[in-house]
PDB file of C-alpha atoms in Angstrom:
ATOM      1  CA  MET A   1      91.140  15.456   5.700  1.00 52.00           C
ATOM      2  CA  LYS A   2      88.444  15.937   3.074  1.00 54.00           C
ATOM      3  CA  ILE A   3      85.678  15.060   5.579  1.00 61.00           C
ATOM      4  CA  ALA A   4      87.011  17.555   8.124  1.00 60.00           C
ATOM      5  CA  TYR A   5      87.132  20.273   5.452  1.00 55.00           C
ATOM      6  CA  THR A   6      83.530  19.537   4.367  1.00 60.00           C
ATOM      7  CA  LYS A   7      82.357  19.484   7.982  1.00 63.00           C
ATOM      8  CA  ARG A   8      84.117  22.807   8.695  1.00 65.00           C
ATOM      9  CA  LEU A   9      82.578  24.355   5.541  1.00 56.00           C
ATOM     10  CA  ALA A  10      79.103  23.206   6.630  1.00 56.00           C
ATOM     11  CA  GLN A  11      79.576  24.728  10.097  1.00 63.00           C
ATOM     12  CA  LEU A  12      80.800  28.000   8.598  1.00 53.00           C
ATOM     13  CA  SER A  13      77.796  28.085   6.239  1.00 58.00           C
ATOM     14  CA  ILE A  14      75.408  27.608   9.163  1.00 63.00           C
ATOM     15  CA  ILE A  15      77.123  30.298  11.240  1.00 61.00           C
ATOM     16  CA  LEU A  16      77.100  32.839   8.401  1.00 57.00           C
ATOM     17  CA  GLY A  17      73.748  31.827   6.900  1.00 56.00           C
ATOM     18  CA  SER A  18      71.646  31.750  10.079  1.00 54.00           C
ATOM     19  CA  PRO A  19      71.769  35.508  10.762  1.00 54.00           C
ATOM     20  CA  LEU A  20      70.929  36.228   7.134  1.00 54.00           C
ATOM     21  CA  LEU A  21      67.883  33.991   7.331  1.00 55.00           C
ATOM     22  CA  PHE A  22      66.837  35.419  10.686  1.00 55.00           C
ATOM     23  CA  PHE A  23      67.170  39.074   9.708  1.00 56.00           C
ATOM     24  CA  GLY A  24      65.652  38.385   6.312  1.00 55.00           C
ATOM     25  CA  CYS A  25      62.525  37.108   8.041  1.00 56.00           C
ATOM     26  CA  LEU A  26      62.227  40.248  10.161  1.00 58.00           C
ATOM     27  CA  GLU A  27      61.766  42.425   7.112  1.00 63.00           C
ATOM     28  CA  GLU A  28      58.142  43.208   6.326  1.00 66.00           C
ATOM     29  CA  PRO A  29      56.903  41.695   3.084  1.00 68.00           C
ATOM     30  CA  GLU A  30      56.022  44.053   0.273  1.00 74.00           C
ATOM     31  CA  PRO A  31      52.299  44.809   0.237  1.00 76.00           C
ATOM     32  CA  GLN A  32      50.440  43.057  -2.548  1.00 82.00           C
ATOM     33  CA  ALA A  33      47.577  44.428  -4.550  1.00 82.00           C
ATOM     34  CA  PRO A  34      44.192  42.902  -3.694  1.00 90.00           C
ATOM     35  CA  LEU A  35      42.938  39.985  -5.769  1.00 90.00           C
ATOM     36  CA  TYR A  36      40.600  40.768  -8.638  1.00 90.00           C
ATOM     37  CA  THR A  37      37.015  39.708  -7.924  1.00 91.00           C
ATOM     38  CA  PRO A  38      34.134  40.165 -10.369  1.00 93.00           C
ATOM     39  CA  LYS A  39      31.230  42.474  -9.565  1.00 94.00           C
ATOM     40  CA  ALA A  40      28.311  40.626  -8.014  1.00 94.00           C
ATOM     41  CA  LEU A  41      24.997  40.002  -9.717  1.00 94.00           C
ATOM     42  CA  GLU A  42      22.436  41.909  -7.659  1.00 93.00           C
ATOM     43  CA  SER A  43      18.798  40.943  -7.089  1.00 91.00           C
ATOM     44  CA  GLN A  44      17.465  43.200  -9.878  1.00 90.00           C
ATOM     45  CA  GLY A  45      19.844  41.499 -12.351  1.00 91.00           C
ATOM     46  CA  ARG A  46      18.858  37.921 -11.557  1.00 90.00           C
ATOM     47  CA  GLY A  47      16.658  36.182 -14.090  1.00 90.00           C
ATOM     48  CA  ILE A  48      17.695  38.465 -16.961  1.00 92.00           C
ATOM     49  CA  THR A  49      18.737  36.469 -20.006  1.00 92.00           C
ATOM     50  CA  ILE A  50      21.027  37.326 -22.877  1.00 92.00           C
ATOM     51  CA  ALA A  51      19.729  36.609 -26.386  1.00 89.00           C
ATOM     52  CA  HIS A  52      21.832  36.340 -29.533  1.00 86.00           C
ATOM     53  CA  SER A  53      19.102  37.829 -31.711  1.00 89.00           C
ATOM     54  CA  THR A  54      16.263  40.317 -31.285  1.00 88.00           C
ATOM     55  CA  PRO A  55      13.623  38.747 -29.010  1.00 88.00           C
ATOM     56  CA  TYR A  56      10.202  38.171 -30.584  1.00 89.00           C
ATOM     57  CA  ASN A  57       7.152  40.040 -29.139  1.00 91.00           C
ATOM     58  CA  CYS A  58       9.251  42.208 -26.819  1.00 93.00           C
ATOM     59  CA  LYS A  59       9.368  45.976 -26.468  1.00 94.00           C
ATOM     60  CA  ILE A  60      12.732  47.715 -26.586  1.00 94.00           C
ATOM     61  CA  LEU A  61      13.404  49.914 -23.559  1.00 93.00           C
ATOM     62  CA  GLY A  62      16.805  51.285 -24.491  1.00 94.00           C
ATOM     63  CA  GLU A  63      20.485  50.491 -24.204  1.00 96.00           C
ATOM     64  CA  VAL A  64      22.651  49.726 -21.172  1.00 96.00           C
ATOM     65  CA  GLU A  65      26.366  49.302 -20.668  1.00 97.00           C
ATOM     66  CA  GLY A  66      28.363  47.236 -18.229  1.00 97.00           C
ATOM     67  CA  ARG A  67      32.099  47.518 -17.692  1.00 96.00           C
ATOM     68  CA  ASP A  68      34.810  46.658 -15.257  1.00 96.00           C
ATOM     69  CA  TYR A  69      38.440  47.660 -14.876  1.00 94.00           C
ATOM     70  CA  VAL A  70      41.358  45.722 -13.418  1.00 93.00           C
ATOM     71  CA  SER A  71      42.483  48.875 -11.530  1.00 89.00           C
ATOM     72  CA  GLY A  72      45.698  47.473 -10.051  1.00 87.00           C
ATOM     73  CA  ARG A  73      44.114  44.296  -8.702  1.00 90.00           C
ATOM     74  CA  ARG A  74      45.999  41.081  -9.326  1.00 87.00           C
ATOM     75  CA  ASN A  75      45.167  37.840 -11.125  1.00 88.00           C
ATOM     76  CA  PRO A  76      42.389  39.087 -13.391  1.00 90.00           C
ATOM     77  CA  THR A  77      41.308  36.750 -16.168  1.00 90.00           C
ATOM     78  CA  ARG A  78      39.450  37.477 -19.362  1.00 91.00           C
ATOM     79  CA  ASP A  79      36.537  35.325 -18.185  1.00 93.00           C
ATOM     80  CA  LYS A  80      36.282  37.075 -14.799  1.00 94.00           C
ATOM     81  CA  LEU A  81      36.370  40.510 -16.446  1.00 95.00           C
ATOM     82  CA  GLN A  82      33.654  39.458 -18.892  1.00 95.00           C
ATOM     83  CA  GLU A  83      31.527  37.988 -16.084  1.00 96.00           C
ATOM     84  CA  SER A  84      31.883  41.195 -14.082  1.00 96.00           C
ATOM     85  CA  ALA A  85      30.921  43.458 -16.996  1.00 97.00           C
ATOM     86  CA  ARG A  86      27.925  41.259 -17.826  1.00 96.00           C
ATOM     87  CA  ASN A  87      26.806  41.260 -14.177  1.00 97.00           C
ATOM     88  CA  GLU A  88      26.902  45.059 -14.182  1.00 97.00           C
ATOM     89  CA  LEU A  89      25.007  45.045 -17.489  1.00 96.00           C
ATOM     90  CA  LYS A  90      22.243  42.881 -16.001  1.00 96.00           C
ATOM     91  CA  ASN A  91      22.139  44.986 -12.816  1.00 95.00           C
ATOM     92  CA  GLU A  92      21.703  48.159 -14.895  1.00 94.00           C
ATOM     93  CA  ALA A  93      19.039  46.532 -17.085  1.00 94.00           C
ATOM     94  CA  GLY A  94      17.120  45.432 -13.983  1.00 92.00           C
ATOM     95  CA  GLU A  95      17.052  49.020 -12.736  1.00 90.00           C
ATOM     96  CA  VAL A  96      15.828  50.302 -16.124  1.00 86.00           C
ATOM     97  CA  ALA A  97      13.032  47.740 -16.427  1.00 84.00           C
ATOM     98  CA  GLY A  98      11.719  47.700 -12.880  1.00 82.00           C
ATOM     99  CA  GLU A  99      10.408  44.747 -10.905  1.00 83.00           C
ATOM    100  CA  ASN A 100       8.343  41.735 -12.023  1.00 85.00           C
ATOM    101  CA  ARG A 101       9.298  42.054 -15.702  1.00 88.00           C
ATOM    102  CA  ARG A 102      10.783  39.426 -18.018  1.00 91.00           C
ATOM    103  CA  ILE A 103      13.850  41.143 -19.404  1.00 94.00           C
ATOM    104  CA  MET A 104      16.080  40.054 -22.252  1.00 95.00           C
ATOM    105  CA  LEU A 105      19.300  41.641 -23.456  1.00 96.00           C
ATOM    106  CA  ARG A 106      20.766  41.545 -26.952  1.00 96.00           C
ATOM    107  CA  ILE A 107      24.478  42.344 -26.918  1.00 96.00           C
ATOM    108  CA  THR A 108      25.418  44.924 -29.536  1.00 96.00           C
ATOM    109  CA  LYS A 109      29.102  45.436 -28.685  1.00 96.00           C
ATOM    110  CA  GLU A 110      31.612  43.730 -26.439  1.00 95.00           C
ATOM    111  CA  GLU A 111      35.356  44.345 -26.131  1.00 96.00           C
ATOM    112  CA  THR A 112      38.360  43.767 -23.909  1.00 94.00           C
ATOM    113  CA  LYS A 113      41.127  46.367 -23.592  1.00 95.00           C
ATOM    114  CA  CYS A 114      44.757  45.412 -22.942  1.00 91.00           C
ATOM    115  CA  MET A 115      48.009  47.280 -22.440  1.00 90.00           C
ATOM    116  CA  VAL A 116      50.957  45.931 -24.421  1.00 88.00           C
ATOM    117  CA  LEU A 117      54.639  46.749 -24.104  1.00 89.00           C
ATOM    118  CA  PHE A 118      56.786  46.632 -27.230  1.00 88.00           C
ATOM    119  CA  LYS A 119      60.538  45.931 -27.500  1.00 88.00           C
ATOM    120  CA  ASN A 120      61.207  49.634 -28.127  1.00 90.00           C
ATOM    121  CA  GLY A 121      59.683  50.514 -24.713  1.00 88.00           C
ATOM    122  CA  ILE A 122      56.430  51.959 -26.060  1.00 89.00           C
ATOM    123  CA  LYS A 123      53.221  51.050 -24.206  1.00 91.00           C
ATOM    124  CA  GLN A 124      49.967  51.000 -26.141  1.00 90.00           C
ATOM    125  CA  GLU A 125      46.354  50.320 -25.218  1.00 91.00           C
ATOM    126  CA  ILE A 126      44.721  47.957 -27.684  1.00 89.00           C
ATOM    127  CA  THR A 127      41.457  46.104 -28.146  1.00 92.00           C
ATOM    128  CA  CYS A 128      42.514  42.507 -27.609  1.00 87.00           C
ATOM    129  CA  LYS A 129      40.372  40.097 -29.555  1.00 81.00           C
ATOM    130  CA  GLU A 130      42.534  37.136 -28.563  1.00 78.00           C
ATOM    131  CA  PRO A 131      45.149  36.664 -25.847  1.00 75.00           C
ATOM    132  CA  VAL A 132      48.282  38.805 -26.170  1.00 73.00           C
ATOM    133  CA  ILE A 133      51.156  36.608 -27.338  1.00 74.00           C
ATOM    134  CA  ILE A 134      54.562  37.577 -25.975  1.00 76.00           C
ATOM    135  CA  GLY A 135      57.125  37.599 -28.792  1.00 77.00           C
ATOM    136  CA  LYS A 136      54.567  38.185 -31.544  1.00 80.00           C
ATOM    137  CA  ASP A 137      54.718  41.596 -33.287  1.00 80.00           C
ATOM    138  CA  ASN A 138      57.638  42.703 -31.044  1.00 79.00           C
ATOM    139  CA  ILE A 139      55.445  42.460 -27.918  1.00 80.00           C
ATOM    140  CA  VAL A 140      57.432  41.845 -24.718  1.00 83.00           C
ATOM    141  CA  GLY A 141      54.623  42.225 -22.157  1.00 82.00           C
ATOM    142  CA  GLY A 142      50.897  42.632 -21.814  1.00 85.00           C
ATOM    143  CA  ALA A 143      48.146  43.084 -19.243  1.00 88.00           C
ATOM    144  CA  LEU A 144      44.350  43.148 -19.168  1.00 91.00           C
ATOM    145  CA  LEU A 145      42.833  46.583 -18.499  1.00 94.00           C
ATOM    146  CA  SER A 146      39.046  46.413 -18.862  1.00 95.00           C
ATOM    147  CA  HIS A 147      36.031  44.761 -20.429  1.00 96.00           C
ATOM    148  CA  SER A 148      32.909  46.531 -21.634  1.00 97.00           C
ATOM    149  CA  VAL A 149      29.637  45.280 -23.034  1.00 97.00           C
ATOM    150  CA  LYS A 150      26.658  47.173 -24.495  1.00 97.00           C
ATOM    151  CA  ALA A 151      23.226  45.700 -25.051  1.00 97.00           C
ATOM    152  CA  ASP A 152      19.681  46.593 -26.035  1.00 96.00           C
ATOM    153  CA  VAL A 153      17.152  45.995 -23.240  1.00 95.00           C
ATOM    154  CA  PHE A 154      13.841  44.327 -24.096  1.00 95.00           C
ATOM    155  CA  ASP A 155      10.736  44.067 -21.910  1.00 94.00           C
ATOM    156  CA  CYS A 156       9.039  40.759 -22.695  1.00 92.00           C
ATOM    157  CA  GLY A 157       6.063  41.059 -20.339  1.00 89.00           C
ATOM    158  CA  GLU A 158       5.337  40.199 -16.733  1.00 86.00           C
ATOM    159  CA  LYS A 159       7.066  37.388 -14.862  1.00 80.00           C
TER     160      LYS A 159
END
């Protein structure tokens, strides 16, 4: 008796469940935002180095800035955002300096912006020095927004 009941229940589940699975598969999936990819390092940016102090025997040419925004793309990471902003920084510096020059950059400012959501429903843009920790300081959500980097450009002679 128990086996017949279990068998009947399994048949009923298949009969009722099959159309749900079939029609569920016909529905178009929700469109997803494109994946985040860092900006590419262009030819004029290749070979440019970043120094942690003022380079010796080099002439300052000015200041450049590189930045990138998440802009609705998915799966950004702090490292990818930083890489992208630094690639743009080097690309800009290469344009400023011209060809066949040894260029060095000294970073003067670098920051990552995040959006946090608090328990009370308020959203706030912050400079995030470390990863946003859910649960700390009444934060219930967070997302990366952008990364920017500024640097002095130095011409250190011909290549």
